[in-house]
Coordinates of C-alpha atoms and ligand atoms in Angstrom, one line a residue:
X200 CA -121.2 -63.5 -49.4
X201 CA -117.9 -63.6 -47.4
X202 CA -118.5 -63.4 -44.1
X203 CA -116.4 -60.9 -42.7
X204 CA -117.4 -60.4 -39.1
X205 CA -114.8 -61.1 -36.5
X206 CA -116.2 -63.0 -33.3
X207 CA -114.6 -62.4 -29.4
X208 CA -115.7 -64.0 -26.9
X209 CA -116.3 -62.3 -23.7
X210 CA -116.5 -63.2 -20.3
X211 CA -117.3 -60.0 -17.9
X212 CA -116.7 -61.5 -14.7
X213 CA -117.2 -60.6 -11.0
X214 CA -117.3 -57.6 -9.4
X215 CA -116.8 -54.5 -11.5
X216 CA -116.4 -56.7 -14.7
X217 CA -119.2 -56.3 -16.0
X218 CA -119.3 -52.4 -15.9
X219 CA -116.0 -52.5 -17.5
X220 CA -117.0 -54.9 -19.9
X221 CA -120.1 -53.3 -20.7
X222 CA -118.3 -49.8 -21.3
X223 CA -115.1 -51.4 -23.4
X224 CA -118.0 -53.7 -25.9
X225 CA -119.5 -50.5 -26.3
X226 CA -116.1 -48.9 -27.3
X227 CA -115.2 -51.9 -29.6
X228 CA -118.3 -51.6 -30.9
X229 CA -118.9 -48.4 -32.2
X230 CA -115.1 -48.5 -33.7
X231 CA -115.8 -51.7 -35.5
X232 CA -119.0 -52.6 -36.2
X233 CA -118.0 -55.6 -37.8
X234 CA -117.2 -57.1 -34.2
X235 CA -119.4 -59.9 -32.7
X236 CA -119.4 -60.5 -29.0
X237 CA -120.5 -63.4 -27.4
X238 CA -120.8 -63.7 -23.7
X239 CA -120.1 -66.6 -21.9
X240 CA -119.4 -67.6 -18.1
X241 CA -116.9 -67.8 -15.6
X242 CA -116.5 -66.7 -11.8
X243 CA -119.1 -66.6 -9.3
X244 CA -122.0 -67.2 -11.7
X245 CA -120.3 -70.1 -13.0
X246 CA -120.0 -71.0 -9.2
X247 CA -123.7 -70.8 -8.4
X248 CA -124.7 -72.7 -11.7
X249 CA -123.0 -75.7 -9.9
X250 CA -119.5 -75.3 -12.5
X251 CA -116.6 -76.4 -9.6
X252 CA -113.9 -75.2 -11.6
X253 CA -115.3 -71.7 -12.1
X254 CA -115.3 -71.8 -16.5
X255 CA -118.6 -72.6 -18.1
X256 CA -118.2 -75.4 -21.0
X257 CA -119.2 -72.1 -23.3
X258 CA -116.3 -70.8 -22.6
X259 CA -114.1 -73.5 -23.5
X260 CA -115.8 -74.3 -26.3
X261 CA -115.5 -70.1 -27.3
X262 CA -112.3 -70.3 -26.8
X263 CA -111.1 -73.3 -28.9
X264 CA -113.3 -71.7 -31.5
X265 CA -112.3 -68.2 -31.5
X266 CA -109.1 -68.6 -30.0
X267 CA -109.1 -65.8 -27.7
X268 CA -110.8 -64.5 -24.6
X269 CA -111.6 -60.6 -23.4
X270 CA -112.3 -61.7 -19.6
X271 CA -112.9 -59.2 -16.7
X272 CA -111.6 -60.0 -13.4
X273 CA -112.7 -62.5 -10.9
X274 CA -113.3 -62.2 -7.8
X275 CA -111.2 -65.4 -5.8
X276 CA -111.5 -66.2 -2.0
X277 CA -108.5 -65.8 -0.4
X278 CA -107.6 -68.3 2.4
X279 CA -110.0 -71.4 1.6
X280 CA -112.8 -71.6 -1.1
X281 CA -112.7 -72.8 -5.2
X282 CA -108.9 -72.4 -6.9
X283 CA -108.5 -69.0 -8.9
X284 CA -110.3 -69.0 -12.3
X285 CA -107.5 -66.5 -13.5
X286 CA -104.8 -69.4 -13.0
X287 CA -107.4 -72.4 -14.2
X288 CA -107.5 -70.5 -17.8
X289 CA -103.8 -69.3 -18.2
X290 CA -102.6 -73.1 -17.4
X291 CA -105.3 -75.1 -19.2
X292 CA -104.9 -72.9 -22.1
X293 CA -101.1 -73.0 -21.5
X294 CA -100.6 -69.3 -21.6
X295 CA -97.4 -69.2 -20.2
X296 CA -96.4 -65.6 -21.5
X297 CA -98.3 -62.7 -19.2
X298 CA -96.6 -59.3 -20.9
X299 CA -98.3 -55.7 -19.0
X300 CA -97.2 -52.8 -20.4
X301 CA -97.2 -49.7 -17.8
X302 CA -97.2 -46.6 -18.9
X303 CA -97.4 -43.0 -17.9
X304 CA -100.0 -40.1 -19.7
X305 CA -98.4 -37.6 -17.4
X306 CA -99.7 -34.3 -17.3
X307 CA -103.1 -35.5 -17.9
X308 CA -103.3 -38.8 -16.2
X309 CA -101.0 -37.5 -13.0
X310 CA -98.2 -39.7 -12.2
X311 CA -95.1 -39.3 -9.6
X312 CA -93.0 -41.2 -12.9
X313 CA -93.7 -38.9 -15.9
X314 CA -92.6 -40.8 -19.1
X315 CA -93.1 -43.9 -17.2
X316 CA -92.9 -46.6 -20.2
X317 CA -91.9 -50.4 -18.6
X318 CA -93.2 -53.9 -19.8
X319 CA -93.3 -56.7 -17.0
X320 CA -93.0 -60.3 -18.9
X321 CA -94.4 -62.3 -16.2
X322 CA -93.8 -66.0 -16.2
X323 CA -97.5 -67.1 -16.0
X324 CA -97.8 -71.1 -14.7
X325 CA -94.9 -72.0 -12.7
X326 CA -93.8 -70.9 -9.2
X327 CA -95.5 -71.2 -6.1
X328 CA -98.9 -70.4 -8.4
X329 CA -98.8 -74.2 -9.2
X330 CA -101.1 -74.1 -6.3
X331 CA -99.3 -77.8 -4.8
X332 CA -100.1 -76.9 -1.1
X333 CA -99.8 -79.4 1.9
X334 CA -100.5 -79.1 5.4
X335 CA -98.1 -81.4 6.8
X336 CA -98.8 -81.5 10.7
X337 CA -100.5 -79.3 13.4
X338 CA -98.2 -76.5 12.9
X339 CA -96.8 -76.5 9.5
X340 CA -97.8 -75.8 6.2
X341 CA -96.1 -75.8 2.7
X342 CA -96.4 -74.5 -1.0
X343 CA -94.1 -76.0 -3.6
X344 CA -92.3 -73.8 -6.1
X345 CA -91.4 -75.4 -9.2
X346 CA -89.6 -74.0 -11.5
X347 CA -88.6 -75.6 -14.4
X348 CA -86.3 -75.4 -17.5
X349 CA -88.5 -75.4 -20.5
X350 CA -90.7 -72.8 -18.3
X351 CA -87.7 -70.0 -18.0
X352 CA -86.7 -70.9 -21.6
X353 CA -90.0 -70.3 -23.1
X354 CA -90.4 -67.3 -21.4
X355 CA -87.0 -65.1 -21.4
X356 CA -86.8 -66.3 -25.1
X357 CA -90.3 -64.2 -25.7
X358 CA -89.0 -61.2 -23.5
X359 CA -86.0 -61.1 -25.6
X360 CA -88.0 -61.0 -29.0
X361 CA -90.7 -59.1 -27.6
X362 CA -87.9 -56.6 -27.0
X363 CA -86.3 -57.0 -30.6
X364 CA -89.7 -56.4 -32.0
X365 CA -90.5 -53.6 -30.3
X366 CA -87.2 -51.9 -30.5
X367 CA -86.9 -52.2 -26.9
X368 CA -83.0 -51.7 -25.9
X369 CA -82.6 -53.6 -22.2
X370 CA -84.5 -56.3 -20.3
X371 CA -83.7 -57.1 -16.4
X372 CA -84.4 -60.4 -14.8
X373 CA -85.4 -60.1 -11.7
X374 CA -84.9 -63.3 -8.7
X375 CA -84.1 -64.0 -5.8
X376 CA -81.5 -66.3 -6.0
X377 CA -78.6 -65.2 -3.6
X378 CA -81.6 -66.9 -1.1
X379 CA -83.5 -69.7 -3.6
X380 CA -80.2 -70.9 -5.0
X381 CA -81.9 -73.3 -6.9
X382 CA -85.0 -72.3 -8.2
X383 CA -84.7 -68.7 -8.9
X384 CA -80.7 -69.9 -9.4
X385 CA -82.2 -71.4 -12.9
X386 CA -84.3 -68.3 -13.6
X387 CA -81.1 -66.6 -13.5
X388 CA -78.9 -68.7 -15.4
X389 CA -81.2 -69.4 -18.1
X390 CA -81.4 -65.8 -18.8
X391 CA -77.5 -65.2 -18.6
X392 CA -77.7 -68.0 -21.4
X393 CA -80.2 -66.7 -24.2
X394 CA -79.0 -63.4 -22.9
X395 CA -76.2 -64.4 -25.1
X396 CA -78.2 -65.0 -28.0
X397 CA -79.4 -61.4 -28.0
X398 CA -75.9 -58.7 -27.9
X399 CA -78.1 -56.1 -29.4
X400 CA -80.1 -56.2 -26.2
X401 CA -78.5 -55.3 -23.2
X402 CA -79.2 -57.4 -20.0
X403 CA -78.7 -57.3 -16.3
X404 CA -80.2 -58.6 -13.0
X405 CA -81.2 -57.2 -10.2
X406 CA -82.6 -59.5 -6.7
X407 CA -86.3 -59.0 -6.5
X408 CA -86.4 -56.8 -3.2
X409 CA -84.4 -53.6 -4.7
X410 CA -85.8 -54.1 -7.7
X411 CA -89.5 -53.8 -6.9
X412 CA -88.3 -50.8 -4.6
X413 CA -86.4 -49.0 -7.9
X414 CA -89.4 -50.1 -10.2
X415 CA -91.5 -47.9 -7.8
X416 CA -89.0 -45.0 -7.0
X417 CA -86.8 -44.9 -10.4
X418 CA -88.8 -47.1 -13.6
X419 CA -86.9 -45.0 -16.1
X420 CA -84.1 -47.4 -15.4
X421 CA -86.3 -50.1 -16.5
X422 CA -87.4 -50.8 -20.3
X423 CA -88.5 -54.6 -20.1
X424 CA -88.3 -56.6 -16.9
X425 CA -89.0 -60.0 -17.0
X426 CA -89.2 -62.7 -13.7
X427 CA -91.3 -65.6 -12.5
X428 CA -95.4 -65.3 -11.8
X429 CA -95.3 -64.3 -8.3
X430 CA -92.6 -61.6 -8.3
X431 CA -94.3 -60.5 -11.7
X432 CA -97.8 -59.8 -10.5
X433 CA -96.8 -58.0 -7.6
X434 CA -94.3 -55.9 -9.6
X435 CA -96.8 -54.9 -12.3
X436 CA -99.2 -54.0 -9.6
X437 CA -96.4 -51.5 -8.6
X438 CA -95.7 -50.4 -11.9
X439 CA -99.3 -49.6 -13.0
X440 CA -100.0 -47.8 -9.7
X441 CA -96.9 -45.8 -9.9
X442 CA -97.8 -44.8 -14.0
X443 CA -101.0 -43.4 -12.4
X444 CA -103.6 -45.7 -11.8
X445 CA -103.8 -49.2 -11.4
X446 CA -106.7 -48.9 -13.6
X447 CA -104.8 -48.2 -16.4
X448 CA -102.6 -51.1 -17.1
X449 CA -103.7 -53.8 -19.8
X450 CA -102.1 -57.6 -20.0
X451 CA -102.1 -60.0 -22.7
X452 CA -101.6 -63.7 -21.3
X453 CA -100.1 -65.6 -24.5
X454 CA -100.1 -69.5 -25.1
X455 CA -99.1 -71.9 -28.5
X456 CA -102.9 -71.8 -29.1
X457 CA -104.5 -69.4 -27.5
X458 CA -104.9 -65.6 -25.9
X459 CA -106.6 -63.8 -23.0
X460 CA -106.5 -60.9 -22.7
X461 CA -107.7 -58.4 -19.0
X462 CA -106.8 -55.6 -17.1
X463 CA -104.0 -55.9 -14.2
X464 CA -106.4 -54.8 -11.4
X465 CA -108.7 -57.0 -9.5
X466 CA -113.1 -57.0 -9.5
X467 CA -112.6 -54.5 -6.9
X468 CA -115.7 -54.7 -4.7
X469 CA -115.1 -51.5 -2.8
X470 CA -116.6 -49.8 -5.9
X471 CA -118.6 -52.1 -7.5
X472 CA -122.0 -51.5 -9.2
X473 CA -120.7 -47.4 -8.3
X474 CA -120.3 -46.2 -12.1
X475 CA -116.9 -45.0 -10.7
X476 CA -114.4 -47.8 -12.3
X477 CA -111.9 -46.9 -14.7
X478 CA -112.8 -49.0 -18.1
X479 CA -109.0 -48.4 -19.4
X480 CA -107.1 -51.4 -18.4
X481 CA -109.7 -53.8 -19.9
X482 CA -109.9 -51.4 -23.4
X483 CA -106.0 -51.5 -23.3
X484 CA -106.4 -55.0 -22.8
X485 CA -108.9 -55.5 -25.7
X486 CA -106.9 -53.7 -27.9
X487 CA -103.4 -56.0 -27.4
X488 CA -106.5 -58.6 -28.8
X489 CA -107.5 -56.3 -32.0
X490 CA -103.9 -56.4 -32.6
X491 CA -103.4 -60.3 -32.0
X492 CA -106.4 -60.3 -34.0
X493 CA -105.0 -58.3 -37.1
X494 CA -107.1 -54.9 -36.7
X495 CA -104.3 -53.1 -35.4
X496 CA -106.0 -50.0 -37.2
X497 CA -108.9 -50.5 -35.6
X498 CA -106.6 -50.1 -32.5
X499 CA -105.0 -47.0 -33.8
X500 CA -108.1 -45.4 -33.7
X501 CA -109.4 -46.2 -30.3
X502 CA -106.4 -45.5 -28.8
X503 CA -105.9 -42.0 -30.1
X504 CA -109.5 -41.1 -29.2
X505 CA -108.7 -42.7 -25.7
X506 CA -105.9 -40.5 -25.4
X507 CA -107.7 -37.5 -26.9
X508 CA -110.6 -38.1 -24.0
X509 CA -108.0 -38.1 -21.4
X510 CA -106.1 -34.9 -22.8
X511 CA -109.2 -33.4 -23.0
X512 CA -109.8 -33.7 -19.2
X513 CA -112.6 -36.6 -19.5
X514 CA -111.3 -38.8 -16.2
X515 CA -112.5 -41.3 -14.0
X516 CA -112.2 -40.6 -10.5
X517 CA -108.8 -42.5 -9.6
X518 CA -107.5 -40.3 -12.6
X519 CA -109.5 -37.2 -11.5
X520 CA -107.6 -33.8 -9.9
X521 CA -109.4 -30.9 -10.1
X522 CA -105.8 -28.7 -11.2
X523 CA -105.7 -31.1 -14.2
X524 CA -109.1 -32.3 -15.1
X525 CA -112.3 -30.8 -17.1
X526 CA -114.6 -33.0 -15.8
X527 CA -115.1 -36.6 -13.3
X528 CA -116.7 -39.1 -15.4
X529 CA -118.5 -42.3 -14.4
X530 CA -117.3 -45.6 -16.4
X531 CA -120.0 -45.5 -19.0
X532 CA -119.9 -41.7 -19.7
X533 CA -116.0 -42.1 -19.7
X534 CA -116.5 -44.3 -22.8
X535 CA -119.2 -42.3 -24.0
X536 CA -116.4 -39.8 -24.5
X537 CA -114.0 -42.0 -26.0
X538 CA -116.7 -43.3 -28.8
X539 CA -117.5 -39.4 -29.1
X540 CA -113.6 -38.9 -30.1
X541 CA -113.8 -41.9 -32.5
X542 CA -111.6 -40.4 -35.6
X543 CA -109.6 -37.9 -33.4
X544 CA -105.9 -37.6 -32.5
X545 CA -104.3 -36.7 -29.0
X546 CA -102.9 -33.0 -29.3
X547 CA -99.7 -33.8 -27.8
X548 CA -99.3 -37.6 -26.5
X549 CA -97.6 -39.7 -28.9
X550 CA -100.2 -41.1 -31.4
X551 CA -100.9 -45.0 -30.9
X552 CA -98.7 -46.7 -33.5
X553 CA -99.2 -50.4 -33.3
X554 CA -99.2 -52.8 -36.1
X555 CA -100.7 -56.2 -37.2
X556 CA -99.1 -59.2 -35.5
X557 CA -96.7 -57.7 -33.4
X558 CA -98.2 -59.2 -30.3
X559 CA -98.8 -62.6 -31.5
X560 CA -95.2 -64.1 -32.1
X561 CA -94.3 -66.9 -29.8
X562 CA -91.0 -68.2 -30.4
X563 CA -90.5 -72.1 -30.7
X564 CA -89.4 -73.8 -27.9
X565 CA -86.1 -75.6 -28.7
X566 CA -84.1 -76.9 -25.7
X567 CA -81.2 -74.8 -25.6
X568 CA -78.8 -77.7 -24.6
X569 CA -79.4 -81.5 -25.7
X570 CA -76.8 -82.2 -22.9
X571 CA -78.6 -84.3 -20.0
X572 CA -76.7 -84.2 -16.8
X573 CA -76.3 -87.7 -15.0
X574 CA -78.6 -88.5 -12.5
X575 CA -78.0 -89.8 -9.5
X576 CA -79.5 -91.1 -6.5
X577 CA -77.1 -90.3 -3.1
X578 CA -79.6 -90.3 -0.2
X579 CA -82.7 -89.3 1.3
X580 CA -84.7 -86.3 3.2
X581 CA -87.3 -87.4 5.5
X582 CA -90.2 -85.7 6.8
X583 CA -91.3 -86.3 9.6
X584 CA -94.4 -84.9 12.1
X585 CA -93.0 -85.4 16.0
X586 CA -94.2 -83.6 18.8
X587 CA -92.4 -85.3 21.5
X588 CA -93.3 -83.0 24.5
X589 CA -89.4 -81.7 24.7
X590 CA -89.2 -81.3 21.0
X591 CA -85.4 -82.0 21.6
X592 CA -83.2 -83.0 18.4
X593 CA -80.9 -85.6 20.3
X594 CA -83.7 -87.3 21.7
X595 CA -84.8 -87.7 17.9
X596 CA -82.0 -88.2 16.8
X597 CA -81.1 -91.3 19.2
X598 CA -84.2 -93.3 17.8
X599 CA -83.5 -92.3 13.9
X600 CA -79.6 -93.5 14.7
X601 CA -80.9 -96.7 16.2
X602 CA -84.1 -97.1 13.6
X603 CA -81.3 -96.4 10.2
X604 CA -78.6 -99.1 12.5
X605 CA -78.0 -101.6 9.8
X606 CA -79.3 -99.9 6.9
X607 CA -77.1 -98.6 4.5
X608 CA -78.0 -94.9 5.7
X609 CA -76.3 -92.6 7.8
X610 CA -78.6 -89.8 9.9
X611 CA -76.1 -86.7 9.1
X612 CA -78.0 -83.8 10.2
X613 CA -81.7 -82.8 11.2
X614 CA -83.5 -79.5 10.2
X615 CA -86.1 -77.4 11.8
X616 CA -87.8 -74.9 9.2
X617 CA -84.7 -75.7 7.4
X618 CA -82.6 -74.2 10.4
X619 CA -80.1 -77.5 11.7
X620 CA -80.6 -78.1 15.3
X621 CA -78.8 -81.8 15.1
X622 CA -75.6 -81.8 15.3
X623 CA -74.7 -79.1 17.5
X624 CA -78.0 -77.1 17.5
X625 CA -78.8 -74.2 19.3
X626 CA -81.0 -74.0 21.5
X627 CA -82.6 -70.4 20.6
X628 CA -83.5 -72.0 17.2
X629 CA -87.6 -72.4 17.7
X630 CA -88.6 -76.0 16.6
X631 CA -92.2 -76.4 15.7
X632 CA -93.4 -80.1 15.0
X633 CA -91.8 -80.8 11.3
X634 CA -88.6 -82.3 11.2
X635 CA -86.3 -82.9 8.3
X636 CA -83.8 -85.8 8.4
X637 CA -81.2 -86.3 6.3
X638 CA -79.6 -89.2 5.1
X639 CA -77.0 -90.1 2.7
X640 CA -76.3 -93.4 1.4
X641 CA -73.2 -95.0 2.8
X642 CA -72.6 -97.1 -0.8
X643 CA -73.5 -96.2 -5.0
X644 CA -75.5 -98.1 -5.7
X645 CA -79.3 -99.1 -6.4
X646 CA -79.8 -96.2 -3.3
X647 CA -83.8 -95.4 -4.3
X648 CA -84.5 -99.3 -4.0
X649 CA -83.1 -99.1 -0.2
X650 CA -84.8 -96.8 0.4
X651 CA -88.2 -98.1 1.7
X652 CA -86.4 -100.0 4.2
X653 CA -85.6 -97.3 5.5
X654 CA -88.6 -95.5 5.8
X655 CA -90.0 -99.0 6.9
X656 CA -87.7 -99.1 10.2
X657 CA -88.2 -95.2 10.9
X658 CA -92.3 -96.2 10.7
X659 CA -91.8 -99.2 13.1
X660 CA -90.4 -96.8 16.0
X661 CA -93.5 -95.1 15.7
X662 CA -92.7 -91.9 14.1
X663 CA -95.2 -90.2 11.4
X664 CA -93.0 -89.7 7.8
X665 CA -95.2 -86.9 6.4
X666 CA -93.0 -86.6 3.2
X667 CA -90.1 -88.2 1.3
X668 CA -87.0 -85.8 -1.1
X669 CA -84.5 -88.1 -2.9
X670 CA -81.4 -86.4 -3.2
X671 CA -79.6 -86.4 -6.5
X672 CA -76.6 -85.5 -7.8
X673 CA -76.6 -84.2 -11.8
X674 CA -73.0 -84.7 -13.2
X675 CA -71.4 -84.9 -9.2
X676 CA -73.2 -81.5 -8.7
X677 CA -76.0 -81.6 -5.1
X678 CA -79.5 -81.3 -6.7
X679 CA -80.2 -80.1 -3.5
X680 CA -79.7 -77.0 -0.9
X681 CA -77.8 -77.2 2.4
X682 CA -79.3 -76.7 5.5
X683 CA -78.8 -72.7 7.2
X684 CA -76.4 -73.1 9.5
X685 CA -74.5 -76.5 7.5
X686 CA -71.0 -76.3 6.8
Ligands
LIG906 P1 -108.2 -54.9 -7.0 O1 -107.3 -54.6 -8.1 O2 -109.6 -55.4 -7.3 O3 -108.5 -53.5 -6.2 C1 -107.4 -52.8 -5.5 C2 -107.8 -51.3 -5.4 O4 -107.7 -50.7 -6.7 C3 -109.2 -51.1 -4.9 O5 -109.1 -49.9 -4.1 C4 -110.0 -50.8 -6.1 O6 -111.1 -50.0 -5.9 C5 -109.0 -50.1 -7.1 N1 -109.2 -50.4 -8.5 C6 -109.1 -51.6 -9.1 N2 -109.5 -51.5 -10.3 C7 -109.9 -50.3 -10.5 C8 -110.5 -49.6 -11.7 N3 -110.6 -50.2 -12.9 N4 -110.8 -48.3 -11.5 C9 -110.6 -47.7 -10.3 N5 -110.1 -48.3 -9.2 C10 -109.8 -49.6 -9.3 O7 -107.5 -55.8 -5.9 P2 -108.0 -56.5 -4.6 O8 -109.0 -55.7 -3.9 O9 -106.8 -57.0 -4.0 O10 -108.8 -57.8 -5.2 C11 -110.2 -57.9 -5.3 C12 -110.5 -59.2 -5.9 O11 -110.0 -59.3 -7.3 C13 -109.9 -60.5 -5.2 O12 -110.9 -61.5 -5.2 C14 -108.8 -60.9 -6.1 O13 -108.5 -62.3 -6.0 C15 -109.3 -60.5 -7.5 N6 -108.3 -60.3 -8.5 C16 -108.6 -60.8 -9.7 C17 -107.7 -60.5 -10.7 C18 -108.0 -61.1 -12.1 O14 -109.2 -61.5 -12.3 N7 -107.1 -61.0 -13.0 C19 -106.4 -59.8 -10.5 C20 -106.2 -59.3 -9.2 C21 -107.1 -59.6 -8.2

């Protein structure tokens, strides 16, 4: 007999996950009973079993087997404590597409934005969430923030067909790259070339700080945005709270191999084990996966009853207000409602219309240029931890002058928190501990072998190199920014 059961694997999580798990299976399950859940573990009981990276082998092993995950949040120290779970999955599994969909059910759900409708494409593994953090001396601290050019490819090639695909007419990057010139620089250029690709979809950018403001004040100037991880989880946040409720908004995290699939929100602990969460980001969430999983009918149908429950006045409390509901609902009588509506239609919201597949596309990933700049090596940055008791930048720079003497290096300016204080510094500028040097090469050649010299004599005067930056050139062009305050 053919077996015709489809299997998910589920992992409920910390904090309110498993409510909202418990109320979305139950949802699932009464639509389709030919779904098969199994649970498996990550988070804080994966913690206590003794698993340091937070995902139980039965996960993993689900995963590879299923190929997709429904996962509830997790709850993630912030300051110290075990990496983020969320961030373990989406890089291992190389889910490097994170797509939230924010939308507005105004009058029923209220919302400052009615007819709210805006995707965030969320670059989902590069940025500062590499997690490469250093403390580098007493007072300083850094994060590095890669971004690199297969990562922007891949993922404002998918915002552009996610928006052919879903008839969606404009897509905005958003950066920061009148400040990170380099980083969020490629962001920006990358999208100004496939933007090319795509003249039926219109394109434009905005910097990061207005547009997070407009996304909140105006989103009906927004159809799809797409930007790098951090900016993108923060402007999601925004958008799904300004739709109605963060607890509304669903994400699909997509990779070559694999999906997962959550809510926006967090475990939210404030309310956990209350009966008061709102289930609807994690059943939006889990039905981007029917889709992906080609049961986009199945879909259909618990989406209309979802939107029937919440025409019908059924809310949770962050939805609830008494001019506009029936009647406050816990999380499991919520989807009591929902299963009751199994087979109904909203009265007057638009009627869920998605189809098999549409979610599942990834679009190769071809280099869009073969053309490989020339490299080359024209100096060096150094590091360095001093905390002479003056912290003055001539007396440094005296001993780096006399230490480079002879090398084929020249000290040309010093930074402080990337501020230059040598030459002709001023002395407002505050200098904490962490100097940068820089020093270009005096001749062409064979500069990264001469390097260590250098680094030799600056370590025989004593001082502490706490980090090294080559600085190249690509086709004559500085791989590299200037200091505030350089020429
Ligand atoms: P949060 O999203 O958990 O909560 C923020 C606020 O929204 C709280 O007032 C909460 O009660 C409310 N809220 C969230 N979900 C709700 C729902 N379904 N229904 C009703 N109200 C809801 O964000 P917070 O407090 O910053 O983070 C808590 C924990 O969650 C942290 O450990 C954080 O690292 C983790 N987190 C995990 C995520 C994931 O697993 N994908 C995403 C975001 C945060």
């Amino acid at each position: 007999m053919a077996n015709n059961t489809t299997t998910i694997p589920v992992a409920p999580g910390d904090g309110i996950g498993p409510e909202i798990t418990d109320a979305t299976v139950r949802i699932l399950q009464a639509a389709d009973p030919s779904l098969k859940f199994i649970y498996t573990t990550v988070g804080m009981k994966a913690y206590e079993s003794g698993i340091a990276a937070g995902v139980g082998d039965d996960t993993w092993q689900a995963i590879r087997d299923h190929g997709v995950l429904l996962k509830g949040p997790i709850t993630t120290p912030q300051g110290g404590g075990y990496k983020s779970v969320n961030v373990t999955l989406r890089k291992t599994l190389g889910l490097y597409a994170n797509m939230r969909p924010c939308i507005s059910y105004h009058p029923y759900v209220k919302s400052i934005h009615p007819g709210m409708d805006v995707v965030i494409i969320r670059e989902n593994e590069e940025d500062t969430y590499a997690g490469i953090e250093h403390r580098q001396s007493e007072e300083v601290y850094q994060c590095l923030k890669l971004i690199t050019r297969p990562g922007c490819e891949r993922i404002i090639r998918y915002a552009f067909e996610y928006a052919r695909s879903h008839n969606r007419k404009k897509i905005t990057c958003m950066t920061k790259d009148n400040i990170m010139k380099i980083t969020d620089g490629l962001f920006h250029d990358v999208f100004k070339e496939i933007s090319q690709q795509y003249p039926d979809i219109e394109s434009d950018h905005m910097i990061i700080d207005i547009g997070a403001a407009r996304i909140a004040s105006r989103p009906h100037d927004f159809d799809v945005v797409v930007t790098t991880n951090l900016y993108g989880d923060i402007i999601s946040d925004i958008a799904a709270e300004v739709s109605g409720s963060i607890g509304l908004a669903g994400s699909l995290n997509l990779g070559a191999g694999a999906a997962m699939f959550e809510a926006v929100h967090g475990s939210a602990p404030d309310i956990t084990g209350r009966d008061i969460a709102n289930p609807s980001g994690l059943l939006m969430s889990a039905l981007m996966m029917l889709v992906y999983l080609g049961k986009a009918d199945v879909a259909n149908t618990i989406h209309n009853a979802w939107l029937r429950t919440i025409e019908d006045g059924y809310h949770t409390r962050d939805m609830f207000k008494s001019e506009l509901s029936k009647d406050l609902l816990g999380t499991q009588a919520f989807a009591d409602a929902v299963i009751e509506r199994l087979g109904r239609v909203p009265l007057n919201l638009p009627h869920a219309e998605y189809q098999n597949n549409d979610l599942s596309t990834l679009p190769d990933y071809v280099p869009s240029t073969d053309n490989r700049a020339k490299k080359h090596c024209v100096g060096v940055d150094l590091f360095l931890n001093w905390d002479d008791q003056e912290r003055d930048p001539e007396i440094l720079a005296g001993m780096l002058l006399a230490a480079a003497n002879d090398t084929n290096f020249d000290l040309k300016m010093i930074t402080n928190r990337g501020v230059k204080v040598y030459p002709d510094g001023n002395p407002q500028t505050l200098k904490t501990d962490h100097w940068r040097c820089r020093f270009p090469s005096r001749v062409e050649e064979d500069i990264n072998r001469q390097i260590p010299s250098l680094m030799a004599r600056v370590n025989e005067i004593g001082l502490d190199i706490v980090k090294t930056e080559n600085l190249y050139t690509f086709d004559s062009e500085p791989g590299y920014s200037k200091a505030q305050g350089e020429g």
